[in-house]
Amino acid sequence: MRGVVSAGMTAAIEQLGLRDAFDEVHGASAGAFNAAFLLAGQAAYLATLYQFGFGDPRFVSYVRALRGGPAFDMDYVINHVWTRQRPLRFDSILAAGIDLHCTATDADRAAIVDLTDLRSQEEICCALRASGRLPWLAGGPVSFRGMRLLDATLAEAIPVEVPRSSATDLLVLQTRPHGVGHTPLPPLVARLTDRYLNAINPVLVELRRTRSPRYDALTAELAGQAADPAHRPTTCVIRPATGSLVISQLEHRATALQRAAGEGLRAAWMALEGEDPELIGTLRAYPRSTTPAPARARSARRSPAPPPAAPAR
């Protein structure tokens, strides 16, 4: 659930009115979820949903895992929660005029793939499921566009390979605080994951085992590029401040996730606005309908008045 940190960062981008400054938004794993909700105008909404299992606590079930199912059921979240209970505004993503890129790992080639040109709700859902398909923990590979796809972070945890080949400016959101490196999987989880990956493609095991050093090397590379004003593309990296809470992949405590989202929002706000904001909790309604409220009100005013209601008995 470490993605809650960058969810807080995208909430800052949304609140500052900067979404439309981007031509493309790229996301890997939970970062793809955050990217989609940012384009939908619901970034702050998702930052809150992290505290409740992406909107439904049944998302996580270790009992289900012991019975052979996924510990993290993202299919249920994406195909049910985000389409019915707490709808992601897919129509807003498609109408945004900003390209959504979801990265994933091609299980057969053991290589990163860029899933874009997403033209329907179904394609967006498939891309999100593929990008966040944690090996073993979230189920089998997702089939999409003739490929078997797994979580993006196996091949590339920070999705910069595609955008930095053509972008003029690059804003990178990282979830680990300054000075904190990539943490390998716990030994038992690592063994179970490797056994699972070996059955799909043995090359994936090496990708998993080298993930931490590759992540740390890329982090150092990006930091050097951000510090060089002559580097192209111009690069800005936003990370939580030193001493911020470190969130694990399996974190589920609502208080910890709420704090991490706030620290992510604060880090992005300070980087983009140049001031340390005061964070306060406010009540905000998110209508289930995708029709803007003023339009619904105008439609209601044009409708004929209903007949008087019968008295209750």
Short mmCIF file of C-alpha atoms in Angstrom, two decimals:
data_model
loop_
_atom_site.label_atom_id
_atom_site.label_comp_id
_atom_site.label_asym_id
_atom_site.label_seq_id
_atom_site.Cartn_x
_atom_site.Cartn_y
_atom_site.Cartn_z
CA MET A 1 0.00 0.00 0.00
CA ARG A 2 3.05 2.26 -0.43
CA GLY A 3 1.28 3.91 -3.35
CA VAL A 4 -0.71 5.96 -0.83
CA VAL A 5 2.29 8.31 -0.66
CA SER A 6 2.21 9.20 -4.36
CA ALA A 7 -1.60 9.30 -4.14
CA GLY A 8 -1.14 12.16 -1.69
CA MET A 9 1.24 13.79 -4.16
CA THR A 10 -1.25 13.56 -7.02
CA ALA A 11 -3.87 15.03 -4.68
CA ALA A 12 -1.60 18.07 -4.32
CA ILE A 13 -1.25 18.34 -8.10
CA GLU A 14 -5.02 18.16 -8.40
CA GLN A 15 -5.68 20.74 -5.69
CA LEU A 16 -3.13 23.15 -7.19
CA GLY A 17 -4.90 22.90 -10.56
CA LEU A 18 -1.82 21.55 -12.34
CA ARG A 19 -3.23 18.40 -13.93
CA ASP A 20 -3.62 19.96 -17.36
CA ALA A 21 0.03 21.00 -17.41
CA PHE A 22 0.89 17.40 -18.38
CA ASP A 23 0.79 15.86 -21.84
CA GLU A 24 1.22 12.31 -20.52
CA VAL A 25 0.90 10.59 -17.16
CA HIS A 26 2.81 7.34 -16.57
CA GLY A 27 2.23 4.96 -13.67
CA ALA A 28 3.61 1.65 -12.46
CA SER A 29 1.62 -0.68 -10.18
CA ALA A 30 -0.26 1.46 -7.63
CA GLY A 31 1.17 4.48 -9.44
CA ALA A 32 -1.02 3.53 -12.40
CA PHE A 33 -4.09 3.67 -10.14
CA ASN A 34 -3.03 7.11 -8.92
CA ALA A 35 -2.48 8.28 -12.51
CA ALA A 36 -5.95 7.15 -13.57
CA PHE A 37 -7.67 8.86 -10.65
CA LEU A 38 -5.67 12.04 -11.28
CA LEU A 39 -6.90 12.17 -14.88
CA ALA A 40 -10.44 11.50 -13.67
CA GLY A 41 -10.29 14.45 -11.29
CA GLN A 42 -10.49 12.08 -8.29
CA ALA A 43 -6.92 12.02 -6.96
CA ALA A 44 -7.86 13.20 -3.46
CA TYR A 45 -10.68 10.65 -3.41
CA LEU A 46 -8.30 7.75 -4.05
CA ALA A 47 -5.83 9.03 -1.44
CA THR A 48 -8.66 8.55 1.07
CA LEU A 49 -9.77 5.17 -0.30
CA TYR A 50 -6.32 3.66 0.39
CA GLN A 51 -7.21 3.73 4.08
CA PHE A 52 -10.17 1.42 3.42
CA GLY A 53 -8.70 -1.24 1.13
CA PHE A 54 -9.13 0.91 -1.99
CA GLY A 55 -12.76 1.32 -1.01
CA ASP A 56 -13.58 -2.16 0.32
CA PRO A 57 -11.71 -3.94 3.16
CA ARG A 58 -12.38 -7.30 1.46
CA PHE A 59 -9.59 -6.36 -0.96
CA VAL A 60 -7.11 -8.04 1.45
CA SER A 61 -7.69 -11.55 2.78
CA TYR A 62 -4.92 -13.82 4.02
CA VAL A 63 -7.50 -16.56 4.63
CA ARG A 64 -8.33 -16.40 0.92
CA ALA A 65 -4.61 -16.75 0.14
CA LEU A 66 -4.35 -19.86 2.31
CA ARG A 67 -7.21 -21.35 0.30
CA GLY A 68 -5.35 -20.79 -2.96
CA GLY A 69 -6.81 -17.41 -3.92
CA PRO A 70 -5.12 -14.01 -4.14
CA ALA A 71 -4.21 -12.19 -0.92
CA PHE A 72 -4.81 -8.90 -2.76
CA ASP A 73 -7.88 -9.11 -4.98
CA MET A 74 -7.38 -6.17 -7.35
CA ASP A 75 -9.77 -7.74 -9.87
CA TYR A 76 -12.57 -7.24 -7.35
CA VAL A 77 -11.49 -3.67 -6.62
CA ILE A 78 -11.11 -2.61 -10.26
CA ASN A 79 -14.01 -4.53 -11.78
CA HIS A 80 -16.51 -4.06 -8.95
CA VAL A 81 -15.60 -1.40 -6.39
CA TRP A 82 -14.29 1.14 -8.92
CA THR A 83 -17.11 0.52 -11.39
CA ARG A 84 -20.10 0.18 -9.03
CA GLN A 85 -19.53 1.05 -5.39
CA ARG A 86 -17.08 3.95 -5.69
CA PRO A 87 -16.91 4.60 -9.42
CA LEU A 88 -13.79 5.79 -11.16
CA ARG A 89 -14.90 8.32 -13.79
CA PHE A 90 -13.65 6.49 -16.86
CA ASP A 91 -15.38 8.94 -19.17
CA SER A 92 -13.35 11.78 -17.65
CA ILE A 93 -10.11 9.86 -18.27
CA LEU A 94 -11.03 9.28 -21.90
CA ALA A 95 -12.01 12.94 -22.36
CA ALA A 96 -9.02 14.42 -20.50
CA GLY A 97 -6.84 14.88 -23.60
CA ILE A 98 -3.88 13.57 -21.56
CA ASP A 99 -2.41 10.19 -22.44
CA LEU A 100 -2.56 7.56 -19.69
CA HIS A 101 0.37 5.13 -19.72
CA CYS A 102 0.28 2.06 -17.47
CA THR A 103 3.48 0.02 -17.40
CA ALA A 104 3.57 -3.73 -16.78
CA THR A 105 5.99 -6.64 -17.05
CA ASP A 106 5.66 -8.97 -20.03
CA ALA A 107 5.94 -12.37 -18.33
CA ASP A 108 7.16 -14.16 -21.46
CA ARG A 109 9.81 -11.62 -22.51
CA ALA A 110 10.70 -10.54 -18.95
CA ALA A 111 10.61 -6.94 -20.17
CA ILE A 112 8.75 -3.73 -19.42
CA VAL A 113 5.81 -2.84 -21.66
CA ASP A 114 3.98 0.46 -22.03
CA LEU A 115 0.20 0.10 -22.12
CA THR A 116 -1.31 3.20 -23.68
CA ASP A 117 -3.81 4.25 -26.36
CA LEU A 118 -6.51 3.01 -23.99
CA ARG A 119 -9.82 3.71 -25.71
CA SER A 120 -12.49 2.23 -23.45
CA GLN A 121 -13.35 1.50 -19.85
CA GLU A 122 -12.57 -2.17 -20.44
CA GLU A 123 -9.07 -1.39 -21.75
CA ILE A 124 -8.34 0.95 -18.86
CA CYS A 125 -9.44 -1.73 -16.38
CA CYS A 126 -7.25 -4.36 -18.05
CA ALA A 127 -4.23 -2.05 -18.04
CA LEU A 128 -4.71 -1.21 -14.36
CA ARG A 129 -5.11 -4.87 -13.42
CA ALA A 130 -1.95 -5.78 -15.34
CA SER A 131 0.16 -2.98 -13.92
CA GLY A 132 -0.70 -3.95 -10.33
CA ARG A 133 -0.62 -7.74 -10.70
CA LEU A 134 1.75 -8.59 -7.83
CA PRO A 135 3.25 -12.03 -8.49
CA TRP A 136 1.66 -14.75 -6.36
CA LEU A 137 0.03 -12.22 -3.99
CA ALA A 138 -2.52 -10.91 -6.51
CA GLY A 139 -3.14 -13.89 -8.79
CA GLY A 140 -2.00 -15.11 -12.19
CA PRO A 141 -0.83 -13.02 -15.14
CA VAL A 142 -3.36 -10.74 -16.82
CA SER A 143 -3.96 -11.42 -20.50
CA PHE A 144 -4.08 -8.20 -22.52
CA ARG A 145 -3.22 -7.44 -26.14
CA GLY A 146 -1.77 -10.91 -26.67
CA MET A 147 0.58 -10.73 -23.69
CA ARG A 148 0.69 -12.27 -20.22
CA LEU A 149 1.34 -9.38 -17.87
CA LEU A 150 2.51 -9.00 -14.27
CA ASP A 151 3.21 -6.11 -11.90
CA ALA A 152 5.27 -3.34 -13.48
CA THR A 153 7.76 -3.14 -10.61
CA LEU A 154 9.32 -6.48 -11.55
CA ALA A 155 10.91 -4.86 -14.61
CA GLU A 156 10.81 -1.14 -13.78
CA ALA A 157 9.58 0.28 -10.48
CA ILE A 158 9.83 3.91 -11.60
CA PRO A 159 8.21 4.27 -15.06
CA VAL A 160 10.68 6.65 -16.71
CA GLU A 161 12.05 4.57 -19.58
CA VAL A 162 9.37 5.64 -22.07
CA PRO A 163 8.76 9.30 -21.11
CA ARG A 164 12.38 10.40 -20.84
CA SER A 165 13.03 9.35 -24.42
CA SER A 166 10.70 12.07 -25.72
CA ALA A 167 9.67 14.42 -22.90
CA THR A 168 11.01 17.95 -22.48
CA ASP A 169 10.17 18.01 -18.75
CA LEU A 170 9.80 15.12 -16.34
CA LEU A 171 8.16 15.15 -12.91
CA VAL A 172 8.92 11.97 -10.94
CA LEU A 173 6.97 11.03 -7.81
CA GLN A 174 8.74 8.58 -5.50
CA THR A 175 7.22 6.99 -2.43
CA ARG A 176 10.29 6.30 -0.27
CA PRO A 177 11.65 9.15 1.87
CA HIS A 178 15.05 10.64 1.15
CA GLY A 179 17.78 8.29 2.37
CA VAL A 180 15.61 5.16 2.32
CA GLY A 181 16.53 2.47 -0.21
CA HIS A 182 14.48 -0.34 -1.69
CA THR A 183 13.70 -3.10 0.82
CA PRO A 184 13.85 -6.70 -0.45
CA LEU A 185 10.92 -9.03 0.17
CA PRO A 186 10.85 -10.96 3.45
CA PRO A 187 12.60 -14.36 2.97
CA LEU A 188 9.42 -16.47 3.10
CA VAL A 189 7.52 -14.22 0.68
CA ALA A 190 10.58 -14.13 -1.59
CA ARG A 191 10.78 -17.93 -1.74
CA LEU A 192 7.09 -18.32 -2.49
CA THR A 193 7.24 -15.57 -5.12
CA ASP A 194 10.28 -17.12 -6.80
CA ARG A 195 8.63 -20.53 -6.93
CA TYR A 196 5.57 -18.92 -8.51
CA LEU A 197 7.64 -16.95 -11.04
CA ASN A 198 9.82 -19.92 -11.94
CA ALA A 199 6.75 -21.83 -13.09
CA ILE A 200 5.82 -18.95 -15.43
CA ASN A 201 9.27 -18.00 -16.75
CA PRO A 202 12.54 -18.69 -14.87
CA VAL A 203 14.02 -15.42 -16.15
CA LEU A 204 11.50 -13.55 -14.00
CA VAL A 205 13.18 -14.87 -10.85
CA GLU A 206 16.36 -12.97 -11.66
CA LEU A 207 14.32 -9.84 -12.29
CA ARG A 208 12.77 -10.19 -8.86
CA ARG A 209 16.12 -10.81 -7.15
CA THR A 210 17.83 -7.79 -8.74
CA ARG A 211 14.93 -5.41 -8.20
CA SER A 212 16.33 -3.66 -5.11
CA PRO A 213 19.76 -2.75 -6.55
CA ARG A 214 18.19 -1.70 -9.85
CA TYR A 215 15.72 0.54 -8.03
CA ASP A 216 18.44 2.16 -5.92
CA ALA A 217 20.65 2.73 -8.97
CA LEU A 218 17.79 4.37 -10.88
CA THR A 219 16.95 6.53 -7.85
CA ALA A 220 20.54 7.77 -7.69
CA GLU A 221 20.55 8.40 -11.45
CA LEU A 222 17.35 10.45 -11.26
CA ALA A 223 18.67 12.45 -8.31
CA GLY A 224 21.79 13.32 -10.31
CA GLN A 225 19.70 14.38 -13.30
CA ALA A 226 17.45 16.51 -11.12
CA ALA A 227 20.51 18.29 -9.71
CA ASP A 228 21.90 19.07 -13.17
CA PRO A 229 20.18 22.15 -14.69
CA ALA A 230 21.64 21.32 -18.11
CA HIS A 231 20.21 17.79 -18.22
CA ARG A 232 17.48 17.04 -20.74
CA PRO A 233 14.73 16.29 -20.15
CA THR A 234 14.55 18.74 -17.27
CA THR A 235 13.85 16.51 -14.29
CA CYS A 236 12.18 17.21 -10.97
CA VAL A 237 12.00 14.43 -8.36
CA ILE A 238 9.61 14.67 -5.41
CA ARG A 239 10.10 12.38 -2.42
CA PRO A 240 8.84 12.53 1.17
CA ALA A 241 11.12 14.35 3.56
CA THR A 242 13.79 12.56 5.57
CA GLY A 243 12.18 11.07 8.65
CA SER A 244 8.78 10.56 7.01
CA LEU A 245 6.92 7.36 7.73
CA VAL A 246 8.14 4.39 5.68
CA ILE A 247 5.17 2.44 4.34
CA SER A 248 5.50 -1.24 3.52
CA GLN A 249 3.81 -3.05 0.68
CA LEU A 250 1.59 -4.88 3.18
CA GLU A 251 0.67 -1.88 5.35
CA HIS A 252 -3.04 -1.77 6.16
CA ARG A 253 -3.37 0.41 9.28
CA ALA A 254 -5.67 3.31 8.48
CA THR A 255 -3.78 5.77 10.70
CA ALA A 256 -0.45 4.98 9.05
CA LEU A 257 -1.91 5.24 5.55
CA GLN A 258 -3.61 8.54 6.37
CA ARG A 259 -0.35 9.97 7.71
CA ALA A 260 1.61 8.78 4.68
CA ALA A 261 -0.90 10.35 2.28
CA GLY A 262 -0.57 13.63 4.16
CA GLU A 263 3.23 13.50 4.02
CA GLY A 264 3.09 12.83 0.29
CA LEU A 265 0.72 15.77 -0.27
CA ARG A 266 2.91 18.03 1.85
CA ALA A 267 6.09 17.05 -0.03
CA ALA A 268 4.52 17.74 -3.43
CA TRP A 269 2.92 20.99 -2.29
CA MET A 270 6.23 22.29 -0.95
CA ALA A 271 8.07 21.30 -4.12
CA LEU A 272 5.50 22.80 -6.51
CA GLU A 273 4.17 25.77 -4.54
CA GLY A 274 7.18 26.67 -2.40
CA GLU A 275 5.36 26.75 0.93
CA ASP A 276 4.65 24.36 3.76
CA PRO A 277 0.86 23.90 3.80
CA GLU A 278 -1.38 23.36 6.78
CA LEU A 279 -3.13 20.02 6.35
CA ILE A 280 -6.70 19.88 7.62
CA GLY A 281 -9.46 17.33 7.25
CA THR A 282 -12.56 18.60 5.51
CA LEU A 283 -15.84 16.96 4.57
CA ARG A 284 -16.21 16.53 0.83
CA ALA A 285 -18.94 14.76 -1.12
CA TYR A 286 -18.14 12.64 -4.19
CA PRO A 287 -21.37 11.98 -6.13
CA ARG A 288 -21.62 8.56 -7.72
CA SER A 289 -22.97 10.08 -10.93
CA THR A 290 -20.46 11.27 -13.52
CA THR A 291 -22.79 14.13 -14.49
CA PRO A 292 -21.58 17.41 -12.95
CA ALA A 293 -23.80 18.71 -10.16
CA PRO A 294 -24.84 21.96 -11.93
CA ALA A 295 -26.00 19.95 -14.94
CA ARG A 296 -28.05 17.66 -12.71
CA ALA A 297 -29.60 20.71 -11.04
CA ARG A 298 -30.51 22.29 -14.36
CA SER A 299 -32.04 19.01 -15.53
CA ALA A 300 -34.07 18.77 -12.34
CA ARG A 301 -35.40 22.31 -12.76
CA ARG A 302 -36.53 21.54 -16.31
CA SER A 303 -38.37 18.38 -15.23
CA PRO A 304 -42.11 18.65 -14.58
CA ALA A 305 -43.14 18.76 -10.95
CA PRO A 306 -44.03 15.34 -9.52
CA PRO A 307 -47.57 14.68 -8.30
CA PRO A 308 -48.21 15.29 -4.60
CA ALA A 309 -47.08 12.45 -2.42
CA ALA A 310 -49.70 10.34 -0.71
CA PRO A 311 -49.78 10.79 3.06
CA ALA A 312 -47.94 8.12 4.98
CA ARG A 313 -50.06 5.79 7.07
#
